[in-house]
Structure formats: C-alpha cells, structure tokens
Amino acid sequence: MTASSPKIRQLLQRQRDFFATGQTRDLQFRRAQLRRLRDVILAYEERIVAAAKADLGRPTLEAYFEIAVVKEVQLALKQLAKWAKPRRVGTSIEVFPAQAWVQPEPLGVVLIIGPWNYPFQLMVSPLVGAIAAGNCAMLKPAEDAPQTSALLAALVAEIFAPDYITVVEGAKEVGQALLAERFDHIFFTGGAAVGRLVLAAAAPHLTPVTLELGGKSPCIVDRSARLDLAAKRIAWGKFINGGQTCVAPDYLLVDRSIKAEFMTHLLGAIEQLYGSDPAVSQDFGRIVNERHLDRLESLLGDLANCSTAGSRSIVLGGQIAVGKKAPLVANDKDKLCYLAPTVVDEVTWDDSLMAEEIFGPILPVLSYEDLGEAIAEINRRPKPLALYIFAQDQSVQQQVVASTASGGVCINDTIVQFSLLSLPFGGVGQSGMGSSHGRAGFDTFSHYRSLLKRSMWLDIDWRYAPYSADKLQKMRRILTSRWFGG
C-alpha cells in the first residue's frame, strides 16, 4: 500500500495499541508467528525467486539466496527459549540479601527499511529478530525492486494482521513520512548517504538505530596464498548479483611479487565462471536500473580508452549495454542493464574508483610491496564492512587482523561469512552500527532490563541518616571490599 502521513500515523497507533495488549510478549505467540512466516516463505518460494530474477536479472541459483532466510527462522524457533530466558547475575554485600537478573524485553513498534540488492532476504532477516524479540513491525521495502516489494506486501498481508506486522510500499516520500514518526527502533540496510538521513531523522525522537551500510571492503592477496583458488573465490564473491553485494570485495591489494601470476588466474577464473561473452551467460546478473548503470559508467570514466602500459587500464570487460536480450529474464520486454565483469589494473589510491563504494561489477587492482604500508593505506580510510585476506602464512593473517578494523573479517574466502548465523553481522564506524543475524538480531530488537529484588528480613542501617563516624567506617569497608559476591 501507498500511505500518506495520516495513514502511517493511524497504522502506527494501531500497532502501538496491539503491542500494549501484551500478546507479542508470549513465547508461544512468537513461535507461532515464526512458524507461519517460515511456512509461507516456503509456499511462496518460486514466486520469491521469480521476483528477484525480474528485479535484478539474477541467475536462478543466485535468486535462491533470498530463500536462505528460512535458516534464520529455523534457528530462532530452536533457540528462542534460550535467548528469552532471564539471566541471573551476582550481587554484592551492600544489597545483601538480594537477587538480581537481566531479562530481554521487546522494544515496541519497530521500523525496518530494506535495500534493493537482496530485496527479500534483507527485509525478512531483521523481521525474524523483531518477531523473536516480541515486537510489532512496519516494513518499508525498496522501490527499486518493485516485484519483490509487491510480493513481500502480499506475503505479509496473508499471514499477519496489519496491527502486528505490515508493509508500507512507496517511493522516497513514503520513507520520509515514516521517518517523521516516532518508532522504538529503526533498522536500516542501504547506502551511507541515506543512512545519515535515517540517523538524522531518528535524532529528534532519540530513537535507537541499527545501520547496516557498506563501504570499500579491501581484499589482500598475499604471496603465500594459493593463487588459483584465491582468484576463483574472489571472482565469485565480487561478481555474484552483478557485483551488487554490500560485502563484496571492493578492491584488491596484491603483493607485487605474485601479481602477474595472480592476474592470469583471476582473468581465467572470470572466464571459467561466465564464459568469453558474459552478456549471453545465464549465470551473470544485471544492474538494477539505468540510474545505477549510469553511475557505474561514470566511475569508469575514460578508462576504456586507456591502454598505456604501466598506467591504469581496463584489462577485462568494460562493455555496457541497455536492453540487451539475455536468457535470464523470460519477458523480452524487460529492459536489462548490462555491465560486463570488469577488472581495472594499476589503480592508485587517488583514482575516482577508490573514492566511493563501487557496488557493481568493477574490480580495481592495486599493488603493494610492503604489507605494513598496504595496511596503513587501508587504515587511512573509513572502516569497511568486510575485510578479506588470502594468505596461508598465519603470521600474515594475524598481522592483518591485529592491525586493521572492520565490521568482519574473512580469511581465504569471500562473502560466506555472511551465511554463518553464529557470527553477528554489522559494520563499524561509517560502515554501520549495531548488528544482526541469529542471536544478534534478537538482541538488537530487545531491551535488556536489569532487575534487583531485595528481601525484607534484614535491613542494615549504615546508609541511613543521621550519619556517624561508625557508619562512615562501615560504608568505607563495604564500598572498598574486594568481595563483591558476583
């Protein structure tokens, strides 16, 4: 549905009223909703895949990534009782006799704003955490993925009352209207520019915010790496979903001593994955729309005509087309935006390709001779969402991890760390704040309330006025004691 501010306000109030009934706090209620969500995702499986293919021109296998969120539902169902259980904590002598504990409680009504690159998975994944934690939720899908947005709205309406969970569709004006309201938490996945707007909109209400952003995730290739396998895993991680993945390797830093050999493996791996003409490959996706294709074309600039040895140059790809027929989408009338898998060599830190997150199938390659200097260059830039290191030398692995900061690290592979629900997923600094996935998603949408319960069978009077020298001595002994009972 498209909603005006009065309609949004009315929906929000209905959700607040439903939350106030206390139904969402009941664990059996939460489990029932998670089971319904799981079952309808499986029932809608083919339609979800078809929507992702239509919105992004994805290969079928990559479109199935959207269904991976079922694993998150299953984990929440299995672990919910453990996650929601109050946790006893120790007490100290000044409150004796007493009990203390911490218990997770739902926040209330939360807003989830999703991206277009994984338009179903990255909407439903935080929703799982919100439901498991006992909240009501309002979802705003990305308008740049209209097929998935409409399908998500239909799916949610089929199983949830709008007083509990609802989808609000529309363009940026609808998003602005939602952000003008007061929610109990806002979860946003997307780019840093919009993330700043979300943070600014939340500030007047002091609304807590989780920002899953992105950034220029570096990928270091050390001389000790197994170069053929590194090239294959990097090519896969960079070019799945047409390069439109927030944790994709954004640029390569390759040890100069093995660079020539590695580049041979890299170009060979790309051809192995997508053939000599990726435009006709059934396994290579498309750019979401012309606006994003124009942005990527501008990043390439005049590199297509640059072939001077020793200078930055396109060594693979660079071809751009709009409306190019391909077997990925059944409807020939769909306008497909194509940018070939592109590798740009001899890039420098000052090039335009290094100024912003690429979010497309363009892979800049830089060289280094000293790993410490390469790390220093990484550290001069905002902290990335992911950092990749290919090295079999454990001392190199340890040096990179110990000397850098990032949302997460993956050693000797790319992307797959996102699939591990036991690892919290989130950024740091400009790549985001807060985390999600599994227990971390439950925690994000929970308030950990501290409780202290004292007995009334004993009451020591040292804290009460009138104060005396004897009471002061007792207070000093108690407050400086090494025994805290915790």
XYZ file of C-alpha atoms in Angstrom:
486
model
C 0.000 0.000 0.000
C 0.989 3.602 -0.514
C 0.389 5.596 2.628
C 0.163 9.265 3.437
C 1.323 10.578 6.797
C -2.176 10.289 8.384
C -2.438 6.669 7.239
C 1.016 5.887 8.553
C 0.178 7.538 11.848
C -3.027 5.527 12.083
C -1.190 2.277 11.334
C 1.457 3.137 13.891
C -1.135 3.806 16.578
C -2.902 0.521 15.832
C 0.391 -1.299 16.248
C 1.089 0.510 19.489
C -2.353 -0.466 20.764
C -1.784 -4.100 19.821
C 1.646 -4.138 21.463
C 0.078 -2.763 24.623
C -2.145 -5.857 24.886
C 0.962 -7.884 25.735
C 0.236 -10.647 23.216
C 3.607 -10.295 21.474
C 5.449 -10.949 24.735
C 4.161 -14.516 24.947
C 6.751 -17.007 23.678
C 4.115 -19.315 22.234
C 2.715 -16.398 20.233
C 6.182 -15.569 18.897
C 6.836 -19.183 17.921
C 3.507 -19.395 16.123
C 4.294 -16.278 14.088
C 7.756 -17.546 13.184
C 6.304 -20.861 12.036
C 3.742 -19.043 9.886
C 6.486 -16.911 8.376
C 8.616 -19.972 7.606
C 5.728 -21.853 6.041
C 4.602 -19.004 3.800
C 8.171 -18.350 2.587
C 8.417 -21.989 1.543
C 4.990 -21.786 -0.086
C 5.998 -18.616 -1.947
C 9.444 -19.982 -2.835
C 9.088 -19.964 -6.606
C 7.416 -16.557 -6.624
C 10.177 -15.070 -4.465
C 12.808 -16.431 -6.839
C 10.906 -15.135 -9.873
C 10.587 -11.671 -8.319
C 14.325 -11.475 -7.596
C 15.072 -12.523 -11.172
C 12.678 -9.910 -12.546
C 14.004 -7.091 -10.363
C 17.718 -7.832 -10.755
C 18.108 -10.142 -13.731
C 19.611 -12.748 -11.440
C 20.522 -16.304 -12.344
C 18.138 -18.754 -10.713
C 20.727 -20.089 -8.277
C 21.603 -16.586 -7.046
C 17.907 -15.714 -6.808
C 17.579 -18.585 -4.358
C 19.859 -16.683 -1.948
C 16.680 -14.839 -0.934
C 15.250 -18.080 0.481
C 18.250 -18.559 2.792
C 16.407 -16.512 5.408
C 14.449 -19.686 6.246
C 17.594 -20.854 8.076
C 17.311 -17.795 10.295
C 13.677 -18.563 11.101
C 14.580 -22.143 11.978
C 17.388 -21.002 14.264
C 15.093 -18.553 16.065
C 12.490 -21.285 16.608
C 15.142 -23.603 18.015
C 16.858 -21.058 20.268
C 14.040 -18.708 21.289
C 13.534 -20.134 24.767
C 17.254 -19.854 25.477
C 17.514 -16.329 24.098
C 14.481 -15.088 26.042
C 15.426 -16.690 29.357
C 16.280 -14.233 32.157
C 19.922 -14.381 33.180
C 20.884 -14.368 36.855
C 23.747 -12.077 37.853
C 25.711 -11.755 41.048
C 25.044 -9.314 43.855
C 27.343 -7.544 46.308
C 27.405 -7.124 50.041
C 25.773 -3.687 50.128
C 22.467 -5.096 48.830
C 22.549 -8.388 50.768
C 20.211 -10.268 50.906
C 19.038 -9.865 47.300
C 18.650 -11.427 43.891
C 19.481 -9.744 40.581
C 18.833 -10.702 36.994
C 18.659 -9.365 33.462
C 15.753 -10.166 31.177
C 15.255 -9.315 27.498
C 12.090 -7.387 26.721
C 10.636 -6.215 23.404
C 11.155 -2.601 22.395
C 7.669 -1.961 20.991
C 6.979 -0.934 17.396
C 9.987 -1.039 15.075
C 10.612 0.202 11.542
C 12.616 -1.907 9.080
C 13.812 -0.230 5.870
C 15.338 -2.569 3.302
C 17.609 -2.367 0.246
C 17.067 -3.395 -3.353
C 20.100 -5.626 -3.861
C 18.789 -8.560 -1.790
C 15.271 -7.219 -1.516
C 13.568 -10.127 0.226
C 16.315 -11.606 2.384
C 17.474 -8.293 3.851
C 13.924 -7.313 4.757
C 12.882 -10.608 6.313
C 16.144 -11.273 8.178
C 15.707 -8.333 10.595
C 11.976 -9.104 10.764
C 12.839 -12.528 12.198
C 14.761 -10.838 15.004
C 11.935 -8.371 15.612
C 9.312 -11.119 15.851
C 11.503 -13.351 18.017
C 12.096 -10.459 20.425
C 8.339 -9.782 20.699
C 7.882 -6.578 18.733
C 5.403 -5.210 16.238
C 6.962 -4.115 12.960
C 6.399 -1.853 9.982
C 8.374 -2.716 6.831
C 9.404 -0.355 4.035
C 10.826 -2.310 1.063
C 12.967 -0.720 -1.630
C 11.053 0.824 -4.525
C 13.901 -0.103 -6.905
C 12.861 -3.768 -6.557
C 9.122 -3.387 -7.263
C 8.327 -7.049 -7.965
C 9.800 -8.185 -4.671
C 8.246 -5.258 -2.809
C 4.755 -6.177 -4.034
C 5.303 -9.846 -3.287
C 6.547 -9.113 0.241
C 3.469 -6.967 0.868
C 1.193 -9.789 -0.300
C 3.061 -12.384 1.763
C 2.931 -10.340 4.957
C -0.745 -9.464 4.484
C -1.564 -13.149 4.071
C -0.240 -14.209 7.472
C -0.139 -11.133 9.728
C -2.727 -8.607 10.819
C -1.600 -5.042 9.994
C -1.942 -4.216 13.702
C 1.025 -6.544 14.207
C 3.209 -6.639 11.059
C 2.586 -4.564 7.942
C 4.336 -3.464 4.763
C 4.223 0.137 3.567
C 5.236 0.446 -0.085
C 6.195 3.584 -1.958
C 8.955 5.897 -3.111
C 11.269 8.031 -1.004
C 8.395 10.327 0.063
C 6.818 7.386 1.884
C 10.144 6.643 3.539
C 10.403 10.262 4.644
C 6.887 10.150 6.068
C 7.741 7.010 8.037
C 10.933 8.524 9.397
C 8.985 11.569 10.600
C 7.165 9.321 13.083
C 8.450 8.046 16.401
C 9.372 4.371 16.443
C 11.001 2.362 19.196
C 13.809 1.236 16.884
C 14.790 1.776 13.258
C 16.687 -0.877 11.327
C 18.081 0.383 8.026
C 20.037 -1.501 5.378
C 21.410 0.535 2.483
C 23.953 3.140 1.492
C 25.813 5.537 3.765
C 24.191 8.663 2.292
C 20.666 7.512 3.151
C 21.956 6.073 6.424
C 22.926 9.590 7.501
C 19.399 10.798 6.708
C 17.922 7.966 8.761
C 20.176 8.808 11.688
C 19.252 12.497 11.460
C 15.531 11.687 11.320
C 15.817 9.444 14.385
C 17.684 12.026 16.462
C 14.727 14.306 17.405
C 12.879 11.280 18.834
C 16.043 9.775 20.370
C 15.148 6.591 18.510
C 17.858 3.915 18.582
C 19.076 2.948 15.132
C 20.793 -0.020 13.543
C 22.566 0.876 10.316
C 23.777 -1.884 8.011
C 25.749 0.112 5.446
C 28.730 -0.860 3.316
C 31.983 0.748 2.308
C 35.053 -0.152 0.348
C 35.853 -3.643 1.570
C 39.519 -4.438 0.794
C 40.815 -7.827 -0.271
C 44.504 -8.545 0.310
C 46.255 -11.263 -1.691
C 49.498 -12.271 -0.002
C 52.359 -14.111 -1.706
C 51.634 -17.160 0.478
C 48.093 -17.566 -0.877
C 47.042 -20.428 -3.103
C 46.590 -18.150 -6.092
C 44.313 -20.256 -8.284
C 41.749 -20.849 -5.557
C 42.032 -17.269 -4.289
C 41.272 -15.973 -7.787
C 38.230 -18.231 -8.129
C 36.784 -17.291 -4.738
C 37.420 -13.582 -5.297
C 35.830 -13.640 -8.751
C 32.758 -15.397 -7.372
C 32.390 -13.050 -4.400
C 32.899 -9.915 -6.464
C 30.592 -10.692 -9.359
C 27.623 -12.531 -7.839
C 24.462 -10.446 -8.147
C 26.236 -8.285 -10.712
C 28.625 -7.026 -8.029
C 25.717 -5.539 -6.069
C 26.531 -7.050 -2.678
C 27.378 -4.954 0.377
C 30.154 -7.310 1.495
C 31.627 -7.874 -1.965
C 35.385 -7.263 -2.261
C 35.504 -3.658 -3.419
C 39.164 -3.602 -4.439
C 42.193 -5.877 -4.472
C 45.577 -5.281 -2.880
C 48.000 -7.780 -4.425
C 51.595 -8.449 -3.444
C 53.589 -7.221 -6.428
C 55.864 -10.274 -6.419
C 52.978 -12.600 -7.367
C 50.710 -10.132 -9.118
C 51.336 -11.211 -12.718
C 50.668 -14.854 -11.889
C 47.596 -13.965 -9.843
C 46.122 -11.773 -12.588
C 46.395 -14.659 -15.019
C 44.452 -16.831 -12.588
C 41.886 -14.076 -11.954
C 41.096 -13.441 -15.613
C 40.940 -17.188 -16.196
C 38.556 -17.637 -13.258
C 36.196 -14.963 -14.574
C 36.097 -16.640 -17.972
C 35.543 -20.003 -16.309
C 32.552 -18.598 -14.391
C 30.909 -16.555 -17.145
C 32.428 -17.604 -20.456
C 34.146 -15.481 -23.080
C 30.995 -13.340 -23.512
C 29.268 -12.807 -20.124
C 26.460 -10.911 -21.896
C 24.999 -14.225 -23.028
C 25.835 -16.136 -19.848
C 22.882 -17.453 -17.891
C 24.995 -17.107 -14.749
C 25.807 -13.395 -14.704
C 23.301 -10.884 -13.327
C 22.340 -7.392 -14.403
C 22.427 -3.898 -12.902
C 19.194 -2.992 -11.150
C 18.316 0.038 -13.346
C 19.689 2.675 -15.714
C 20.368 5.174 -12.940
C 22.800 2.810 -11.251
C 24.283 1.795 -14.600
C 24.960 5.474 -15.376
C 26.702 5.824 -12.006
C 28.959 2.861 -12.738
C 29.720 4.128 -16.231
C 30.795 7.462 -14.792
C 33.142 5.660 -12.391
C 34.899 4.027 -15.313
C 35.342 7.445 -16.910
C 37.848 7.392 -19.717
C 39.479 4.127 -18.650
C 38.015 2.252 -21.634
C 40.326 4.156 -23.954
C 43.401 3.909 -21.768
C 45.785 1.094 -22.687
C 49.141 2.687 -21.975
C 51.485 0.212 -20.315
C 52.137 0.992 -16.689
C 49.029 3.148 -16.249
C 45.565 2.295 -15.041
C 43.665 0.363 -17.679
C 40.745 -1.957 -18.192
C 42.255 -5.392 -18.655
C 38.913 -7.166 -18.856
C 35.340 -6.103 -19.523
C 34.024 -2.561 -19.559
C 31.239 -3.281 -22.065
C 27.920 -1.584 -21.290
C 24.502 -2.164 -22.845
C 20.877 -1.352 -22.079
C 18.045 -3.548 -23.263
C 20.398 -6.375 -24.221
C 18.465 -9.586 -24.647
C 19.640 -12.386 -22.399
C 18.180 -15.677 -21.160
C 17.997 -14.544 -17.534
C 14.561 -12.920 -17.761
C 11.697 -14.585 -19.551
C 9.970 -11.348 -20.578
C 11.894 -9.915 -23.545
C 10.289 -6.524 -22.942
C 12.181 -6.117 -19.663
C 14.898 -3.509 -20.027
C 18.148 -5.137 -18.968
C 21.107 -3.044 -17.842
C 24.367 -4.847 -18.523
C 27.901 -4.108 -17.412
C 30.438 -6.834 -18.090
C 32.667 -8.158 -15.308
C 35.385 -5.529 -15.356
C 38.918 -5.596 -13.976
C 40.907 -2.352 -13.825
C 44.634 -2.746 -13.237
C 47.296 -0.396 -11.846
C 44.756 1.721 -9.977
C 46.126 4.253 -7.476
C 44.695 5.351 -4.157
C 43.803 8.737 -5.661
C 41.701 7.393 -8.548
C 37.967 8.046 -8.705
C 37.328 4.296 -8.431
C 38.757 4.479 -4.907
C 36.625 7.413 -3.779
C 33.390 5.558 -3.048
C 31.900 2.092 -2.765
C 31.547 0.682 -6.276
C 28.543 -1.618 -5.753
C 28.810 -3.109 -9.209
C 30.943 -5.480 -11.321
C 34.087 -3.316 -11.412
C 37.172 -4.619 -9.617
C 40.112 -2.213 -9.157
C 43.509 -3.825 -8.583
C 46.282 -2.129 -6.603
C 49.752 -3.449 -5.847
C 51.878 -3.348 -2.715
C 55.449 -4.270 -1.894
C 55.254 -3.868 1.868
C 52.257 -5.299 3.728
C 52.620 -2.756 6.516
C 52.253 0.103 4.038
C 49.199 -1.556 2.478
C 47.619 -1.876 5.909
C 48.408 1.767 6.641
C 46.573 2.801 3.452
C 43.538 0.755 4.480
C 43.592 2.392 7.901
C 43.674 5.889 6.416
C 40.169 5.258 5.055
C 36.820 4.664 6.756
C 36.446 1.278 8.416
C 34.910 -1.175 5.924
C 32.045 -3.606 6.424
C 34.235 -6.572 5.490
C 37.942 -7.231 5.116
C 39.361 -10.167 3.190
C 42.810 -11.671 3.407
C 44.103 -14.519 1.273
C 47.221 -15.959 2.884
C 48.356 -19.345 4.098
C 51.019 -17.733 6.264
C 49.358 -17.449 9.690
C 51.636 -14.603 10.754
C 50.330 -12.571 7.806
C 46.750 -13.404 8.767
C 47.402 -12.323 12.349
C 49.160 -9.127 11.291
C 46.254 -8.024 9.108
C 43.610 -8.850 11.717
C 45.532 -7.216 14.564
C 46.368 -4.057 12.603
C 43.001 -3.223 11.000
C 39.400 -2.543 11.953
C 36.316 -3.679 10.054
C 32.819 -4.978 10.612
C 34.028 -8.513 9.953
C 36.967 -10.465 8.559
C 37.036 -13.470 6.261
C 40.290 -15.326 5.687
C 40.818 -17.275 2.462
C 37.281 -16.813 1.151
C 34.726 -14.117 0.352
C 31.062 -13.449 1.218
C 30.450 -16.751 3.028
C 30.922 -15.211 6.475
C 27.517 -13.587 5.931
C 25.857 -17.002 5.847
C 27.100 -18.050 9.275
C 24.294 -17.146 11.695
C 26.513 -17.723 14.729
C 28.517 -14.648 13.675
C 26.934 -11.229 14.348
C 26.775 -9.227 11.147
C 27.319 -5.489 11.186
C 29.630 -2.619 10.447
C 31.777 -0.248 12.451
C 32.225 3.478 12.012
C 30.999 4.590 8.601
C 30.137 1.016 7.579
C 27.356 0.859 10.136
C 26.334 0.479 13.745
C 24.689 -2.400 15.532
C 24.436 -5.962 14.294
C 22.021 -8.653 13.196
C 21.736 -12.380 12.382
C 20.743 -15.081 14.832
C 21.144 -14.153 18.473
C 22.491 -10.736 17.478
C 19.216 -9.943 15.683
C 17.212 -10.921 18.760
C 19.467 -8.731 20.900
C 19.097 -5.761 18.536
C 15.339 -5.723 18.969
C 15.428 -6.352 22.727
C 15.992 -4.178 25.749
C 17.953 -5.988 28.438
C 16.161 -4.874 31.565
C 18.016 -5.008 34.886
C 16.101 -6.185 37.936
C 17.013 -6.270 41.622
C 14.836 -7.941 44.246
C 15.696 -7.427 47.909
C 14.499 -9.361 50.897
C 12.867 -7.575 53.839
C 14.040 -9.935 56.579
C 17.260 -7.948 57.126
C 17.968 -4.227 56.911
C 21.369 -2.878 57.922
C 21.125 0.780 58.893
C 24.572 2.025 57.869
C 23.193 4.012 54.893
C 20.511 5.892 56.790
C 20.870 9.342 58.385
C 21.791 10.557 60.868
C 25.314 9.682 59.783
C 28.030 8.926 62.308
C 31.723 8.153 62.328
C 30.901 4.487 62.920
C 28.568 4.431 59.892
C 31.253 6.125 57.790
C 33.726 3.414 58.711
C 31.199 0.703 57.844
C 30.463 2.357 54.498
C 34.169 2.593 53.662
C 34.739 -1.068 54.499
C 31.756 -2.157 52.405
C 32.487 0.011 49.382
C 36.207 -0.811 49.251
C 35.859 -4.522 49.975
C 37.335 -6.911 47.454
C 34.342 -9.193 47.881
C 31.514 -8.284 45.556
C 29.629 -11.566 45.503
C 29.453 -11.563 41.699
